[in-house]
Short mmCIF file of C-alpha atoms in Angstrom, two decimals:
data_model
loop_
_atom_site.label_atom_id
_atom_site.label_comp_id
_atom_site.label_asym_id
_atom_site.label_seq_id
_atom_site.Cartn_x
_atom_site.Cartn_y
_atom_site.Cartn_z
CA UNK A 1 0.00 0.00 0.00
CA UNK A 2 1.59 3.62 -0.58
CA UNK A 3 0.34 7.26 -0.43
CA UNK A 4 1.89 9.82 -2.31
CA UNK A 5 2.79 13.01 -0.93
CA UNK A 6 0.05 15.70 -0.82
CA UNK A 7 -0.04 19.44 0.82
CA UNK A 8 2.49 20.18 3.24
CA UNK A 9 1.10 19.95 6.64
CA UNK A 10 2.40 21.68 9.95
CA UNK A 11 5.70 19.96 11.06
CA UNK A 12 4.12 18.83 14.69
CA UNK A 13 1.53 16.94 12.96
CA UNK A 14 1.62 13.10 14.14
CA UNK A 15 3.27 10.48 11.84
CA UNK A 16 1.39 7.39 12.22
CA UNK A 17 2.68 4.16 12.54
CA UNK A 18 -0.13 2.21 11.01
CA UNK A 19 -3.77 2.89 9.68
CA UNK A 20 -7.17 1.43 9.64
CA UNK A 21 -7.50 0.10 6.06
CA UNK A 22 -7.54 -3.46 5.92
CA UNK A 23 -4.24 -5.41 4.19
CA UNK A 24 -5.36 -8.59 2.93
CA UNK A 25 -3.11 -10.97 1.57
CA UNK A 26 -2.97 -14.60 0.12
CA UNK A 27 -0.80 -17.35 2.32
CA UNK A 28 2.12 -17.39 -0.19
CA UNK A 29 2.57 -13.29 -0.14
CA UNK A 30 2.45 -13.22 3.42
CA UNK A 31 5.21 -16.48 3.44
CA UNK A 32 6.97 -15.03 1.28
CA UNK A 33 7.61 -11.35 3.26
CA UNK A 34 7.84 -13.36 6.44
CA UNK A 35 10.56 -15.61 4.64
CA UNK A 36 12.78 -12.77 2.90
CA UNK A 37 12.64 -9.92 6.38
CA UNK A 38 13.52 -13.61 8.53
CA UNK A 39 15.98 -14.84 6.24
CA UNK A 40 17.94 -11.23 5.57
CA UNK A 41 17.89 -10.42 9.06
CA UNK A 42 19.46 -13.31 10.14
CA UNK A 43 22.13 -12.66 7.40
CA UNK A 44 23.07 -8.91 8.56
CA UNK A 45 22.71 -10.25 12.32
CA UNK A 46 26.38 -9.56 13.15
CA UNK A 47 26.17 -5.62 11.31
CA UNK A 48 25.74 -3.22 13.76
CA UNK A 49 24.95 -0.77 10.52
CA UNK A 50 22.30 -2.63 8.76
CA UNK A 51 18.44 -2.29 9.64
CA UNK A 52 16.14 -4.54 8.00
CA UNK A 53 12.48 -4.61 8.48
CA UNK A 54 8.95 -4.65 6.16
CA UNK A 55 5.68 -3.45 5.70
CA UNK A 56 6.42 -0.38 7.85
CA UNK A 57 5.75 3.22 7.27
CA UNK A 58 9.10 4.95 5.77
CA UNK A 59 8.37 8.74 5.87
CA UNK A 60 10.30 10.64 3.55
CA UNK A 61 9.51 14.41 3.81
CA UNK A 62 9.32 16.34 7.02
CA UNK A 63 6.21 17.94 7.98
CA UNK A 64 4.23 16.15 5.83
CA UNK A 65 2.43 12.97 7.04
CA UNK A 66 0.93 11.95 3.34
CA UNK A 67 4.36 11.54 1.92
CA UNK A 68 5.06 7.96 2.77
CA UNK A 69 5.49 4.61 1.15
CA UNK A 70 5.22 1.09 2.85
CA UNK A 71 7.62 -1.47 1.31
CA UNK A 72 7.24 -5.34 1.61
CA UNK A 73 11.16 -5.93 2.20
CA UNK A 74 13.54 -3.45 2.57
CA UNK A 75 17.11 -3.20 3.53
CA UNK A 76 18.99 0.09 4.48
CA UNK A 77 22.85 0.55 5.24
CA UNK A 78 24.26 3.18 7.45
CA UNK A 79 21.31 2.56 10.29
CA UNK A 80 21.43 0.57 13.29
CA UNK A 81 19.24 -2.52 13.22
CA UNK A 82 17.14 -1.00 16.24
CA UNK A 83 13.32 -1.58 16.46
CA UNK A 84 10.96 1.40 15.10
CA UNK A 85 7.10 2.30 15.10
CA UNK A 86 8.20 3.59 11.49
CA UNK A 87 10.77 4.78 9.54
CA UNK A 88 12.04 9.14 9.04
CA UNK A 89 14.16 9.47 6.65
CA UNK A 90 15.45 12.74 8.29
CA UNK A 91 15.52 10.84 11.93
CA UNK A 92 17.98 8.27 9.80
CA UNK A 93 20.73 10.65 8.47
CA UNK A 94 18.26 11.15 5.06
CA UNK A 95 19.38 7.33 4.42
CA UNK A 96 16.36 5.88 2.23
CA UNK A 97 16.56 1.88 1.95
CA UNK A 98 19.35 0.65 -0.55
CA UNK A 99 17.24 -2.38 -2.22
CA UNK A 100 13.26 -2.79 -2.17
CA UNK A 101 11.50 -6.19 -2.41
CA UNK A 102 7.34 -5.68 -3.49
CA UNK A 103 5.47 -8.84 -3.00
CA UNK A 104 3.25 -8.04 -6.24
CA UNK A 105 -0.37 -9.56 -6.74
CA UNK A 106 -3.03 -8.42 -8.97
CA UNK A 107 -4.47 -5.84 -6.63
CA UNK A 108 -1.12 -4.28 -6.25
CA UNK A 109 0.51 -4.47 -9.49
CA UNK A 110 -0.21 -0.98 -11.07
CA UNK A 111 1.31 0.71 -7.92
CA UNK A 112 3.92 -1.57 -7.07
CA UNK A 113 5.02 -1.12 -11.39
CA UNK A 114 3.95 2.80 -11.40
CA UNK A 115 3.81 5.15 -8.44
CA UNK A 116 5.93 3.08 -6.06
CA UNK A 117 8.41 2.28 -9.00
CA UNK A 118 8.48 6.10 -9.56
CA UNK A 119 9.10 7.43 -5.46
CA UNK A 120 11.71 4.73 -5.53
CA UNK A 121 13.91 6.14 -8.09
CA UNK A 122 13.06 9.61 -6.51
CA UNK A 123 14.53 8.39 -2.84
CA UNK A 124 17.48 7.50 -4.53
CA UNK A 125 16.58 3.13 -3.81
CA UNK A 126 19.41 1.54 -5.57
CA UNK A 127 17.97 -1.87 -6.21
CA UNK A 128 14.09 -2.32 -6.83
CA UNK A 129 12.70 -6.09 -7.10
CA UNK A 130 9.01 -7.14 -7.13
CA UNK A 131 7.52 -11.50 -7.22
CA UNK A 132 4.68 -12.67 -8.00
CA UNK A 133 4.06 -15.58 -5.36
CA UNK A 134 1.09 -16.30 -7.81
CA UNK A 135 2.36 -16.31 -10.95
CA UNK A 136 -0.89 -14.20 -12.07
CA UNK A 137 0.29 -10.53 -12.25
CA UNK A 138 4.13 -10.14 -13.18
CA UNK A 139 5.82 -11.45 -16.46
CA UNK A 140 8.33 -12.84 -15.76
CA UNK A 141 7.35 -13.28 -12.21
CA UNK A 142 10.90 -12.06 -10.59
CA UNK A 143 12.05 -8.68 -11.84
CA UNK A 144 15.21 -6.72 -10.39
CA UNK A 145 15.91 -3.19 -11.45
CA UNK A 146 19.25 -0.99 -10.58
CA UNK A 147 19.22 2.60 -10.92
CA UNK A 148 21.20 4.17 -13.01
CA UNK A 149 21.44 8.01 -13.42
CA UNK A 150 18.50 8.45 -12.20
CA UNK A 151 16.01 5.96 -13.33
CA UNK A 152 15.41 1.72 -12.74
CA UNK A 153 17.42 -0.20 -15.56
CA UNK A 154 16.47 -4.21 -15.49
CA UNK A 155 18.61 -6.90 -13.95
CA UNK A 156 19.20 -9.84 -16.34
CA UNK A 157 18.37 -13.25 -14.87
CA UNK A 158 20.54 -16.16 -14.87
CA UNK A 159 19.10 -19.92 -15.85
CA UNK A 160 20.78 -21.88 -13.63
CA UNK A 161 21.53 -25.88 -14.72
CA UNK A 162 18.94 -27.42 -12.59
CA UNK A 163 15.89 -25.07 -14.37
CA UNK A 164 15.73 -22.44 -11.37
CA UNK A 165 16.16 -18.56 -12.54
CA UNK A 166 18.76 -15.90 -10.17
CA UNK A 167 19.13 -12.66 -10.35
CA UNK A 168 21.95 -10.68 -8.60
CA UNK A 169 21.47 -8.09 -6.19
CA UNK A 170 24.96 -6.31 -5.93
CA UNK A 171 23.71 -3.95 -3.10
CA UNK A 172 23.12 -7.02 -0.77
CA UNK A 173 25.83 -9.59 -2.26
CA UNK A 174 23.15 -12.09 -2.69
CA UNK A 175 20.99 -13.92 -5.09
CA UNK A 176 17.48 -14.25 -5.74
CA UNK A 177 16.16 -17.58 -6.62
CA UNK A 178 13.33 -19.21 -7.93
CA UNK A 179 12.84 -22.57 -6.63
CA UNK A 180 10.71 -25.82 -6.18
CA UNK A 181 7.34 -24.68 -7.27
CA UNK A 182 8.30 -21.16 -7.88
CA UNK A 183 9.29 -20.10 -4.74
CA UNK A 184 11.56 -17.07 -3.77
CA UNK A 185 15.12 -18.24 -1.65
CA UNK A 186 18.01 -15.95 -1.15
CA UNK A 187 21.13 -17.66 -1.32
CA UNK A 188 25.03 -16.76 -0.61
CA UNK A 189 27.18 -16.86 -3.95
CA UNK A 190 30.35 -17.38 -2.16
CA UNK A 191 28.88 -20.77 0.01
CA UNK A 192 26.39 -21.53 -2.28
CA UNK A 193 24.43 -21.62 0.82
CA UNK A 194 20.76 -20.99 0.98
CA UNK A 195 19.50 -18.54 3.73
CA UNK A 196 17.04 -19.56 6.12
CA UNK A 197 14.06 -18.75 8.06
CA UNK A 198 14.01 -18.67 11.25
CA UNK A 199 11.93 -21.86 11.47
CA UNK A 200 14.55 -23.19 9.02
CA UNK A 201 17.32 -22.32 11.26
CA UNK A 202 16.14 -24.16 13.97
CA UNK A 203 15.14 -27.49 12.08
CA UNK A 204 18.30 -27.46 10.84
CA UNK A 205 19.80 -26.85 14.39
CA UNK A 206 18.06 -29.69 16.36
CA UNK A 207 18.70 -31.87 12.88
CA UNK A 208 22.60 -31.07 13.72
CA UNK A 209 21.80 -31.75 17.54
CA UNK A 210 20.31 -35.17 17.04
CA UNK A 211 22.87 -36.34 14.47
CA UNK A 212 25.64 -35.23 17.16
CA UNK A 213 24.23 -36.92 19.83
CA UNK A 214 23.85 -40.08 17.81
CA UNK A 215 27.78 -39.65 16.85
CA UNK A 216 28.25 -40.30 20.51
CA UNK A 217 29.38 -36.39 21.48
CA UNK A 218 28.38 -35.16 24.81
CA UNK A 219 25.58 -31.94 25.11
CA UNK A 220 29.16 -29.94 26.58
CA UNK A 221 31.12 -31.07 23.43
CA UNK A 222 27.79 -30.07 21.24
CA UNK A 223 27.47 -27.00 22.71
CA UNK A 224 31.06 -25.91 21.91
CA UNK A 225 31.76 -27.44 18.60
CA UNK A 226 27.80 -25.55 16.90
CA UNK A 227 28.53 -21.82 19.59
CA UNK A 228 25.51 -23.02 21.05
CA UNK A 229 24.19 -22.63 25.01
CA UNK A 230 24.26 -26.01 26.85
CA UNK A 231 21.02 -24.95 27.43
CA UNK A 232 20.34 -24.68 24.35
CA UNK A 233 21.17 -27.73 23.35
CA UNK A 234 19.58 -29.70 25.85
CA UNK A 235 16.53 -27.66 24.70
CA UNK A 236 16.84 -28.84 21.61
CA UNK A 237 17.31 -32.24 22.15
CA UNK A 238 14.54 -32.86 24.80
CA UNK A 239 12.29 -30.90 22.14
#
């Protein structure tokens, strides 16, 4: 959803943090911006300078509560990952979000293509990428743009062997994928690793856990060898 900027208003008005229009979405959009906001914050964890969140108000002109956009995903450098009600630019140092993600569907496809496409290149949003969960709005259904002097350029996939299609986003040094049955996955270019959910993270960690335990190491030996808690791993394997 997005509202373009109207009449300056005085500069005390409030800036809300949400409104009272319903947001309904299908199962697979709302996976989908779960996934990418879990999966990217998990990456930029250990940056003290990154700030990742979604489907938040970002404010971008002072004193005037109608400017304001709400992006799916979006990533911003220079920021400390802190929590926030919503997002002012000129609360931030004036630093806009370096790469948008739009979870497009057929309600949302005009803006998400148009207006939004538009205020992005305005704020200066160096990488703008919109999927179709669906596959019943966007052709293809993954698109990645880069701006260049001043307006969106598009990012050319890559068909990988196995059938699945990547595009590169240079601003986060990662790729998006389309998977099994269409679905969006970041993944690391320089493991070849796949980045997970949280819910991924922690199948994978008890999966680690249990195969550990069966290998005969002790919960203390666990605990060192994943940089786990012990009671996290008892946790784990009691679970």
């Amino acid at each position: 959803m997005m509202k373009s900027s109207g009449g300056n208003l005085p500069l005390g008005r409030d800036y809300p943090a949400t409104n009272s229009e319903p947001r309904a979405q299908s199962d697979r959009a709302r996976n989908s911006i779960h996934y990418s906001i879990e999966a990217l914050k998990s990456h930029f964890q250990h940056r003290q300078d990154v700030y990742v969140s979604g489907q938040l108000f970002v404010y971008y002109a002072q004193g005037n509560p109608n400017a304001l956009v709400v992006p799916d995903v979006f990533v911003v450098f220079g920021v400390p990952p802190r929590d926030r009600l919503c997002y002012k630019l000129w609360e931030e140092n004036n630093c806009a979000p370096d790469f948008v993600l739009e979870i497009t569907s057929q309600m949302t496809v005009g803006k998400d293509s148009g207006v939004k496409r538009g205020i992005y290149a305005l704020l200066g949003i160096r990488e703008y990428f919109q999927y179709d969960p669906l596959d019943d709005s966007l052709r293809p259904r993954l698109k990645g743009m880069r701006l260049i002097q001043g307006d969106y350029q598009p990012i050319q996939p890559i068909s990988l062997p196995e059938g699945s299609l990547s595009l590169t986003s240079e601003v986060l040094g990662l790729e998006l994928r389309l998977v099994r049955g269409g679905e969006l996955r970041f993944y690391n270019p320089k493991s070849g690793a796949k980045l997970l959910s949280y819910r991924e993270c922690n199948r994978a960690r008890r999966h680690a856990i249990s195969r550990l335990f069966k290998l005969g190491l002790t919960a203390e030996q666990i605990a060192e060898a994943l940089e786990f808690s012990l009671e996290e791993v008892q946790r784990s394997r009691s679970s």
